[in-house]
Short mmCIF file of N, CA and C in Angstrom, two decimals:
data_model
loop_
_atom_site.label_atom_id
_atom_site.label_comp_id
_atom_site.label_asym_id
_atom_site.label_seq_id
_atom_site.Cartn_x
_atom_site.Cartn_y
_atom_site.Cartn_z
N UNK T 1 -36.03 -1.07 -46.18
CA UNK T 1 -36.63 -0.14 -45.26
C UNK T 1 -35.78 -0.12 -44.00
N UNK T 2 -35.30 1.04 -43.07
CA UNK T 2 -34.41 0.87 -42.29
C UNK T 2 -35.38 1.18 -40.73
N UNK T 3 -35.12 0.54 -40.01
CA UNK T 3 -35.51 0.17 -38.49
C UNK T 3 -35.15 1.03 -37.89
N UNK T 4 -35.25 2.31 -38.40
CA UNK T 4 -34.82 3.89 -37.45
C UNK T 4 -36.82 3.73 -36.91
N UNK T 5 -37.08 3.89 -36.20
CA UNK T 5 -38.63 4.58 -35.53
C UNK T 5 -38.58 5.97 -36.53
N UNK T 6 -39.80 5.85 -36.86
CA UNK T 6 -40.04 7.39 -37.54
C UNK T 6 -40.59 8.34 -36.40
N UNK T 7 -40.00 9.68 -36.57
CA UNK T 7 -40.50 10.57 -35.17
C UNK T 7 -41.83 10.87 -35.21
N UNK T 8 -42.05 11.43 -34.39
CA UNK T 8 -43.65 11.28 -33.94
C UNK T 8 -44.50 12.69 -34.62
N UNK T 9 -43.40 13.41 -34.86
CA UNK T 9 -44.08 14.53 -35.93
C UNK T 9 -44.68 14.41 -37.17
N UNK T 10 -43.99 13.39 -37.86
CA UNK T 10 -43.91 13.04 -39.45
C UNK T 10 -44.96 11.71 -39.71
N UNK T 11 -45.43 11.12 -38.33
CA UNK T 11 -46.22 9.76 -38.17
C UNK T 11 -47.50 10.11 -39.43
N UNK T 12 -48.29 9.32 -39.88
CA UNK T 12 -49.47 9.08 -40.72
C UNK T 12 -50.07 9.73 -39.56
N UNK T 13 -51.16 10.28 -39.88
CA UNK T 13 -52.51 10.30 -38.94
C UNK T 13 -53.15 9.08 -38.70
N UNK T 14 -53.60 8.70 -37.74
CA UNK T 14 -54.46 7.58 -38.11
C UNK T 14 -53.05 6.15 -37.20
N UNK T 15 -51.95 6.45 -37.13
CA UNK T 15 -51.46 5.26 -37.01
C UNK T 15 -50.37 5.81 -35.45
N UNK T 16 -49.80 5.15 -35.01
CA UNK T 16 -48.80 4.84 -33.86
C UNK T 16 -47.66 5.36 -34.14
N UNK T 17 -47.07 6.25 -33.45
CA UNK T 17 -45.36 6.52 -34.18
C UNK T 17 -44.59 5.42 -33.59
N UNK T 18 -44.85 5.15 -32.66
CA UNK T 18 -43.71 3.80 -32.22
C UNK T 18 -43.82 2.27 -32.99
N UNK T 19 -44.88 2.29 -33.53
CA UNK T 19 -44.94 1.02 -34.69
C UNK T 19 -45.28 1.03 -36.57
N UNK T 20 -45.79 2.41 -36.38
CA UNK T 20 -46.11 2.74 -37.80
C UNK T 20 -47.47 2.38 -38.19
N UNK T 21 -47.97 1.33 -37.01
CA UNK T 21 -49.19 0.64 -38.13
C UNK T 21 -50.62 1.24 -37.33
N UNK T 22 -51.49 1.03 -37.61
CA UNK T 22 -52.69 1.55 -37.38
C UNK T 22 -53.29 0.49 -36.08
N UNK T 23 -53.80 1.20 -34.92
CA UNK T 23 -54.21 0.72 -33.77
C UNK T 23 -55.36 -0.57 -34.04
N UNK T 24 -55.16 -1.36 -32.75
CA UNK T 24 -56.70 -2.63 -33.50
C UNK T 24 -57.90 -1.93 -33.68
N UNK T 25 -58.62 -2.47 -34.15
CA UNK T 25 -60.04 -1.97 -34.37
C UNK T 25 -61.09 -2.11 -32.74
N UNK T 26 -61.75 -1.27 -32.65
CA UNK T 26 -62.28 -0.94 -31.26
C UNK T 26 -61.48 -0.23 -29.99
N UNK T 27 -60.21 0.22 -30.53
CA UNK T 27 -59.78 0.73 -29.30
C UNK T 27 -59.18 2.31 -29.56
N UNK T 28 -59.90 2.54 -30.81
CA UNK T 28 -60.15 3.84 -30.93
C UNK T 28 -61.14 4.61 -31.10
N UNK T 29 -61.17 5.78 -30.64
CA UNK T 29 -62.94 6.12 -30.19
C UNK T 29 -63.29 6.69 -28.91
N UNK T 30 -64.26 7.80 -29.07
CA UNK T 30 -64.93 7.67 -27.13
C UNK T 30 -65.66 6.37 -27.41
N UNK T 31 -65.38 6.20 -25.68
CA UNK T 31 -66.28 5.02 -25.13
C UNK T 31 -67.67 5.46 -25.11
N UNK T 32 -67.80 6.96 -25.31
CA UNK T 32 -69.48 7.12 -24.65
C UNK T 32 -70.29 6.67 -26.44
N UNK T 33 -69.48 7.53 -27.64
CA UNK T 33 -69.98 6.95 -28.46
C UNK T 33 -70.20 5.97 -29.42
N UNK T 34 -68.90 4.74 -28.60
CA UNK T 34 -68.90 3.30 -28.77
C UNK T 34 -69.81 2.84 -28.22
N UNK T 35 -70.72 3.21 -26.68
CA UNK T 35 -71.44 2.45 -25.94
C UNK T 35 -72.75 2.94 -27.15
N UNK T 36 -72.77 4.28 -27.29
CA UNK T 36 -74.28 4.68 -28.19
C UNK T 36 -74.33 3.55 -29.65
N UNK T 37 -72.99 3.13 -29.98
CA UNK T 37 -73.35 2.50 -31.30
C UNK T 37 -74.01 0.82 -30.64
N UNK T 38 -73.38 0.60 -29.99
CA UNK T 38 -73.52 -0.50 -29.71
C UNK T 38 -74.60 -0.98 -29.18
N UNK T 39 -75.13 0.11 -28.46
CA UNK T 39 -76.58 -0.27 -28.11
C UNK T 39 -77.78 -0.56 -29.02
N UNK T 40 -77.30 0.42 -30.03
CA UNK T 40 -77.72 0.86 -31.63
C UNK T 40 -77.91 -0.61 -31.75
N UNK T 41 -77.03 -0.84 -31.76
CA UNK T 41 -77.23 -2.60 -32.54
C UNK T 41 -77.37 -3.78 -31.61
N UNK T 42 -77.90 -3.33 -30.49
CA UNK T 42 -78.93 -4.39 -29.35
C UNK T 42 -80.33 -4.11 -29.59
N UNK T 43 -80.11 -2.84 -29.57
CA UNK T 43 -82.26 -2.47 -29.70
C UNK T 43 -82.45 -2.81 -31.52
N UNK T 44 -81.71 -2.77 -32.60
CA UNK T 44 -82.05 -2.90 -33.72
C UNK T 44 -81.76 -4.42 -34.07
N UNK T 45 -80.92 -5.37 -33.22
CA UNK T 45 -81.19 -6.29 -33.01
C UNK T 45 -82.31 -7.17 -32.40
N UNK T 46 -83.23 -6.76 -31.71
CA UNK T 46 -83.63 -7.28 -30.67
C UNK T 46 -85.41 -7.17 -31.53
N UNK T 47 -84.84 -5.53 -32.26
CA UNK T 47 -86.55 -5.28 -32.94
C UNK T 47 -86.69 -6.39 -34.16
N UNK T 48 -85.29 -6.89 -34.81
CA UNK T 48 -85.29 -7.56 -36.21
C UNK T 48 -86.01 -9.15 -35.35
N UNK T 49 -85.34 -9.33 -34.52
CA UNK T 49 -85.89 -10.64 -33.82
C UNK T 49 -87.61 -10.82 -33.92
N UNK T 50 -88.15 -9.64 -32.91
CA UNK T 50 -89.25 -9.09 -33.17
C UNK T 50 -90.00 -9.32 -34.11
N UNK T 51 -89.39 -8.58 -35.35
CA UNK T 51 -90.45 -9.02 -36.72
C UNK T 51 -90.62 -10.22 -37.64
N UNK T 52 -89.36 -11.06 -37.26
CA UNK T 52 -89.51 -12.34 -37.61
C UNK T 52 -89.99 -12.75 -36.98
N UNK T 53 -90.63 -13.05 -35.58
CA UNK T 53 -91.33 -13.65 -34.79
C UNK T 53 -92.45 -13.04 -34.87
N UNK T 54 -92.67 -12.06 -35.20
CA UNK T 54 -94.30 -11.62 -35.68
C UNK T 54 -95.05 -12.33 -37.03
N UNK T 55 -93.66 -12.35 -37.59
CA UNK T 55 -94.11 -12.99 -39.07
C UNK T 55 -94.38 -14.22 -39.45
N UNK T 56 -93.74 -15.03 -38.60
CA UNK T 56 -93.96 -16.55 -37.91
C UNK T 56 -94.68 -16.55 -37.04
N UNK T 57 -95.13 -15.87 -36.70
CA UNK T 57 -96.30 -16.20 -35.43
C UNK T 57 -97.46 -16.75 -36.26
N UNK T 58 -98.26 -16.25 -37.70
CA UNK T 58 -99.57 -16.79 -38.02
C UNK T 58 -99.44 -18.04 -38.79
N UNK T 59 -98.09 -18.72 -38.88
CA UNK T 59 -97.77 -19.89 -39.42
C UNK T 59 -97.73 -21.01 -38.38
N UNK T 60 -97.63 -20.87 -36.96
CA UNK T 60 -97.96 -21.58 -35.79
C UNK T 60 -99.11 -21.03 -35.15
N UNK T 61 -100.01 -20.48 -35.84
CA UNK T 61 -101.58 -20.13 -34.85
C UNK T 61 -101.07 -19.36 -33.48
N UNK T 62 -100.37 -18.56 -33.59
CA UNK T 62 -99.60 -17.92 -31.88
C UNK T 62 -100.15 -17.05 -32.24
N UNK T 63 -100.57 -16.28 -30.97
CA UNK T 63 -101.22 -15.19 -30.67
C UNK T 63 -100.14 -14.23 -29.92
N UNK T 64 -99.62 -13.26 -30.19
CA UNK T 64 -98.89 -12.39 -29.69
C UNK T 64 -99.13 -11.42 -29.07
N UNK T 65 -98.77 -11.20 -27.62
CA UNK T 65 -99.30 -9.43 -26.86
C UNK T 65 -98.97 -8.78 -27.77
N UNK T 66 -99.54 -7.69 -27.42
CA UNK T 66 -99.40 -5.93 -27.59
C UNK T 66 -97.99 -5.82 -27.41
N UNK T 67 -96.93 -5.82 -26.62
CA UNK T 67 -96.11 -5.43 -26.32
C UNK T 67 -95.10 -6.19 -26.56
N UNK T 68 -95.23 -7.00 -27.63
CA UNK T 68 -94.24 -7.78 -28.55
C UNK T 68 -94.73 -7.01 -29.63
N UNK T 69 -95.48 -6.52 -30.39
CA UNK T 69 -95.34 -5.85 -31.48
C UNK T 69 -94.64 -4.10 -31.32
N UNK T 70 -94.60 -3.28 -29.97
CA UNK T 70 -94.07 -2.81 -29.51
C UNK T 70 -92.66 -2.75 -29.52
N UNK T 71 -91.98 -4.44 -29.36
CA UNK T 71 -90.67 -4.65 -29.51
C UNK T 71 -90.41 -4.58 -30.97
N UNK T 72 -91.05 -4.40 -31.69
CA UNK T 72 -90.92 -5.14 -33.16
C UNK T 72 -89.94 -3.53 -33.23
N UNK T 73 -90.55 -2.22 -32.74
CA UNK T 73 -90.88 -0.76 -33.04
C UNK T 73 -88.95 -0.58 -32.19
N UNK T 74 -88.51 -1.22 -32.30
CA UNK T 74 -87.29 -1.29 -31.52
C UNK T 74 -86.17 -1.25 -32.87
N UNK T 75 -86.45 -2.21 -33.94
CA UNK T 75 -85.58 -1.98 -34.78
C UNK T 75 -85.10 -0.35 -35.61
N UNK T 76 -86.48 0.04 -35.72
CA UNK T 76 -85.68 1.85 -36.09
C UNK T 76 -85.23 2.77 -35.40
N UNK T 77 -85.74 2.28 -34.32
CA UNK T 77 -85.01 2.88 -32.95
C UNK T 77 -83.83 2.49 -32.75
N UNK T 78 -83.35 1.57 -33.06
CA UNK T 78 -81.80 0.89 -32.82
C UNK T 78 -81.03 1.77 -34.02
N UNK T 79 -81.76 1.45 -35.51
CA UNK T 79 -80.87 2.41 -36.55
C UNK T 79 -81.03 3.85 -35.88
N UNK T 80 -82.30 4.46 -35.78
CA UNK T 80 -81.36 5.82 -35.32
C UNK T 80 -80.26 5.75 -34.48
N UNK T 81 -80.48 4.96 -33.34
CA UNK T 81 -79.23 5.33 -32.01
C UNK T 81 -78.36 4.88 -32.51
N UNK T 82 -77.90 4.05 -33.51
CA UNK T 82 -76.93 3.86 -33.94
C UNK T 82 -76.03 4.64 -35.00
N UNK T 83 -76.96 5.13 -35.95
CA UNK T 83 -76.66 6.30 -36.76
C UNK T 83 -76.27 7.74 -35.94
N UNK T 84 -76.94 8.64 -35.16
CA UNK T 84 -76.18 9.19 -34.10
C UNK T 84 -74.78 8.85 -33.08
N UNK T 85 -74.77 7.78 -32.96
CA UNK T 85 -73.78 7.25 -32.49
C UNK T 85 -72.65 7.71 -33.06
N UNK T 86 -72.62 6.54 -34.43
CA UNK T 86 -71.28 6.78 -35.21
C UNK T 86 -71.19 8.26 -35.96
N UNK T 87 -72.66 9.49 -36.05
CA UNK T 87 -72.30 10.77 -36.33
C UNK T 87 -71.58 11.48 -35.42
N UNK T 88 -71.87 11.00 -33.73
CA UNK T 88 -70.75 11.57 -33.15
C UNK T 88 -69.97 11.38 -32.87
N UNK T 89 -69.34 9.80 -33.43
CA UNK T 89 -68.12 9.10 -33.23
C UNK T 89 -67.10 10.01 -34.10
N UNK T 90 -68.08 10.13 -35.39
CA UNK T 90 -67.01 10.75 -36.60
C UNK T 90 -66.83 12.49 -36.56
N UNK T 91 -67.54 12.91 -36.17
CA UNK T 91 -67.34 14.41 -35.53
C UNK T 91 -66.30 14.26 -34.54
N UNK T 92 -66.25 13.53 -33.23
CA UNK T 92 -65.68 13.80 -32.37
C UNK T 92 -63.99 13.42 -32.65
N UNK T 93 -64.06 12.45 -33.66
CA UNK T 93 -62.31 12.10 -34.47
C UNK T 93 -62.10 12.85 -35.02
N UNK T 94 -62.57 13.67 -35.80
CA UNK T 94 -62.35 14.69 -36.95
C UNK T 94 -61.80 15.71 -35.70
N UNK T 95 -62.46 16.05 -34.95
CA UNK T 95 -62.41 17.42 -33.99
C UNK T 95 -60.70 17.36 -33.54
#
């Protein structure tokens, strides 16, 4: 393989003409719909926490507020915002 740089016309999609290889992972993308995925997976994190601690709660006699089962209601809320997210991550690359 010869160490000429390939010009920047003829590059892969998807990759760097000055190295050939494909950028790290996370530093391609809007930031607005990196921040939407990511949140995606704090609130759908945070609800999964939630329902295991609901589900363990009647195995230690704990009594749980209202507004911990509320949090539980966080995990499908996290998959949508996260599913929107990466639909407009992948629209907005395609574009």
């Amino acid at each position: 393989m010869s160490d000429v740089p390939t010009p920047a016309s003829t590059a892969r999609p998807g990759t760097t003409a000055e190295t050939g290889t494909a950028p790290a992972p996370g530093t391609v993308g809007h930031p607005v719909s990196t921040a939407i995925i990511r949140l995606g997976v704090v609130l759908f994190a945070v609800g999964l926490v939630a329902i295991v601690v609901s589900f363990a709660a009647p195995i230690f006699h704990a009594h749980l507020s209202t507004y911990f089962y509320f949090a539980a209601m966080l995990c499908p809320l996290g998959m949508i915002v996260g599913v929107v997210g990466a639909l407009a991550s992948g629209r907005r690359r395609r574009a």
